Short mmCIF file of C-alpha atoms in Angstrom, two decimals:
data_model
loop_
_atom_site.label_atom_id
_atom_site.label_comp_id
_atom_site.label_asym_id
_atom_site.label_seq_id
_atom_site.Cartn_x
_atom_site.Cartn_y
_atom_site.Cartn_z
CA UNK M 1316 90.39 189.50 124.03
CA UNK M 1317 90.10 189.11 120.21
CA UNK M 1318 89.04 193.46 119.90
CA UNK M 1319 91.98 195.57 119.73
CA UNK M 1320 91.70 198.70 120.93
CA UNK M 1321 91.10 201.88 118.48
CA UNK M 1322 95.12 202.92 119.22
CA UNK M 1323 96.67 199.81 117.95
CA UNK M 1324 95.94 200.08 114.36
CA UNK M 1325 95.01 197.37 113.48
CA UNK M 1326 91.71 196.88 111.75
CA UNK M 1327 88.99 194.74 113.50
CA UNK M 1328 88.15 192.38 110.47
CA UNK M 1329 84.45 191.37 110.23
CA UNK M 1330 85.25 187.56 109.86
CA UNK M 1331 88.34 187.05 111.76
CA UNK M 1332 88.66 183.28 110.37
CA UNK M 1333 88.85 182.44 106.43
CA UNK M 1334 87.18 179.07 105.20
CA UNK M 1335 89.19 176.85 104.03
CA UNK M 1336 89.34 176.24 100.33
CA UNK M 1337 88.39 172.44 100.44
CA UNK M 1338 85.49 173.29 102.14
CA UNK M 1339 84.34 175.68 100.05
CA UNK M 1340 84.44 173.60 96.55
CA UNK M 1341 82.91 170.62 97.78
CA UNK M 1342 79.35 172.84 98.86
CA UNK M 1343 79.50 175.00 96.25
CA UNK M 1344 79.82 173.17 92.35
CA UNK M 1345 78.86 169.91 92.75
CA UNK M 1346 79.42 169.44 89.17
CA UNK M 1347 82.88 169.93 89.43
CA UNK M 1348 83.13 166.35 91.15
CA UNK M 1349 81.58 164.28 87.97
CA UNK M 1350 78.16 166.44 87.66
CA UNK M 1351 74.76 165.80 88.99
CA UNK M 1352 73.86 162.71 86.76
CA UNK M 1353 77.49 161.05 87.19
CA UNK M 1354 76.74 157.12 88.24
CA UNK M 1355 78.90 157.21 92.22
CA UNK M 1356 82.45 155.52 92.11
CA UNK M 1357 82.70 152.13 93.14
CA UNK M 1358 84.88 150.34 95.89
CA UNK M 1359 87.76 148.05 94.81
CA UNK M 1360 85.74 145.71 96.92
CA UNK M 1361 82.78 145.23 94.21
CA UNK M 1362 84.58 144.55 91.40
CA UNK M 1363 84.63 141.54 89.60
CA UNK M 1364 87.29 138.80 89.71
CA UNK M 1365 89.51 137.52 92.38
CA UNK M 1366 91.74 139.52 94.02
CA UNK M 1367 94.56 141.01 92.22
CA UNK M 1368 97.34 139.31 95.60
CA UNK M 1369 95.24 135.57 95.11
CA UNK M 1370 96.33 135.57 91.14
CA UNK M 1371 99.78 135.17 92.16
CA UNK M 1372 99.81 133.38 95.42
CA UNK M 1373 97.16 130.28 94.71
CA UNK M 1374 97.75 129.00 98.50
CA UNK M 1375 94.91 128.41 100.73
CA UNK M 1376 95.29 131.07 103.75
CA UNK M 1377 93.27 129.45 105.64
CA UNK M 1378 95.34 126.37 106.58
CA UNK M 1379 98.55 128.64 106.43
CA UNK M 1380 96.98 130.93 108.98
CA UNK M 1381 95.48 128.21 111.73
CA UNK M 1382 98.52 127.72 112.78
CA UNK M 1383 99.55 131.55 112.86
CA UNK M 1384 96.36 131.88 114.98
CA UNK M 1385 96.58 129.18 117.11
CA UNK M 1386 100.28 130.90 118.29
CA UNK M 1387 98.58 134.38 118.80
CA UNK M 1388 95.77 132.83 120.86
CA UNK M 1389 98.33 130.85 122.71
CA UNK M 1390 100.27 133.80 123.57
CA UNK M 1391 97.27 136.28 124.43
CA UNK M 1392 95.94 133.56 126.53
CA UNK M 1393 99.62 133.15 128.67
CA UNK M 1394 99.94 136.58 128.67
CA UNK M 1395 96.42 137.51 130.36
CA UNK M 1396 97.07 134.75 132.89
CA UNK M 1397 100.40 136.12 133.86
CA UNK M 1398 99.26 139.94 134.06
CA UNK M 1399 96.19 138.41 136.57
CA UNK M 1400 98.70 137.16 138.23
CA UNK M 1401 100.59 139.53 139.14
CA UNK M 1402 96.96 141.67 139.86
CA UNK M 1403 95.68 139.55 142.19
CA UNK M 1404 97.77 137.48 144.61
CA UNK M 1405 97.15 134.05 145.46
CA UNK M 1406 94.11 134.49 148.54
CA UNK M 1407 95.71 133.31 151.90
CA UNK M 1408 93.62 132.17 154.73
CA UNK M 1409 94.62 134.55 157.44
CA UNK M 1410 95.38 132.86 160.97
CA UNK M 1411 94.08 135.55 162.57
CA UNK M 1412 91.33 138.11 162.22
CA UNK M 1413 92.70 141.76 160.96
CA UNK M 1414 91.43 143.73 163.81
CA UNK M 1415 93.09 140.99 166.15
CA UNK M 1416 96.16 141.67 164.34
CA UNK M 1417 95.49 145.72 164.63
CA UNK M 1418 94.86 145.55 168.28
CA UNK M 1419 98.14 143.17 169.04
CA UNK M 1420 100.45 145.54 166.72
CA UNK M 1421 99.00 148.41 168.91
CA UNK M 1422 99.71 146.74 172.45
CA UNK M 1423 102.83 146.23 170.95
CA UNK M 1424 103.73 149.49 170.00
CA UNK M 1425 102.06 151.28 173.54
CA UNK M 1426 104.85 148.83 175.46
CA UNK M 1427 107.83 149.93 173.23
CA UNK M 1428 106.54 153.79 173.51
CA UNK M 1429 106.15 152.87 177.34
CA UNK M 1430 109.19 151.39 177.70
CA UNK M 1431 111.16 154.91 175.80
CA UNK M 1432 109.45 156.90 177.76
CA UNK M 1433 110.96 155.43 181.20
#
């Protein structure tokens, strides 16, 4: 599929597919990214300090958010009981056995045919 045939003139390229650019720079100059004896970046997480949001807001999250959570639990925990609910349906102890059922619904039905056919 990807050959063209010699009458369409267009040339069958070697590498059909170019590498992309980002690629490329990333395997081939490592120094370009900080050099070989660069010490790594670090995360925002191992900085020193508090946290830049806990300067401004001194409030204790976690007794302003057990009451949040106690709602969301609340409300997953309705919300799965109504959804099994409507799954499963109450179990009903059946007066009669299925196949009793099967073989009256069939009687049934041979007298109405029975009774259309005469």
């Amino acid at each position: 599929m990807a050959s063209y045939p010699s009458g369409s003139g267009k040339p069958k390229a070697k590498y059909p597919f170019k590498k992309r650019a980002s690629l490329q720079a990333s395997t081939a100059a490592p120094e370009a990214r900080g050099g070989l004896g660069a010490p790594p970046l670090q995360s925002a997480r191992s900085l020193p300090g508090p946290a830049p949001c806990l300067k401004h807001f001194p409030l204790d999250l976690r007794t302003s958010m057990d009451g949040k959570c106690k709602e969301i639990a609340e409300e997953l925990f309705t919300r799965s009981l109504a959804e099994s609910e409507l799954r499963s349906a109450p179990y009903e102890f059946p007066e009669e056995s299925p196949i009793e059922q099967l073989e009256e619904r069939r009687q049934r039905l041979e007298r109405q045919i029975s009774q259309d056919v005469k």
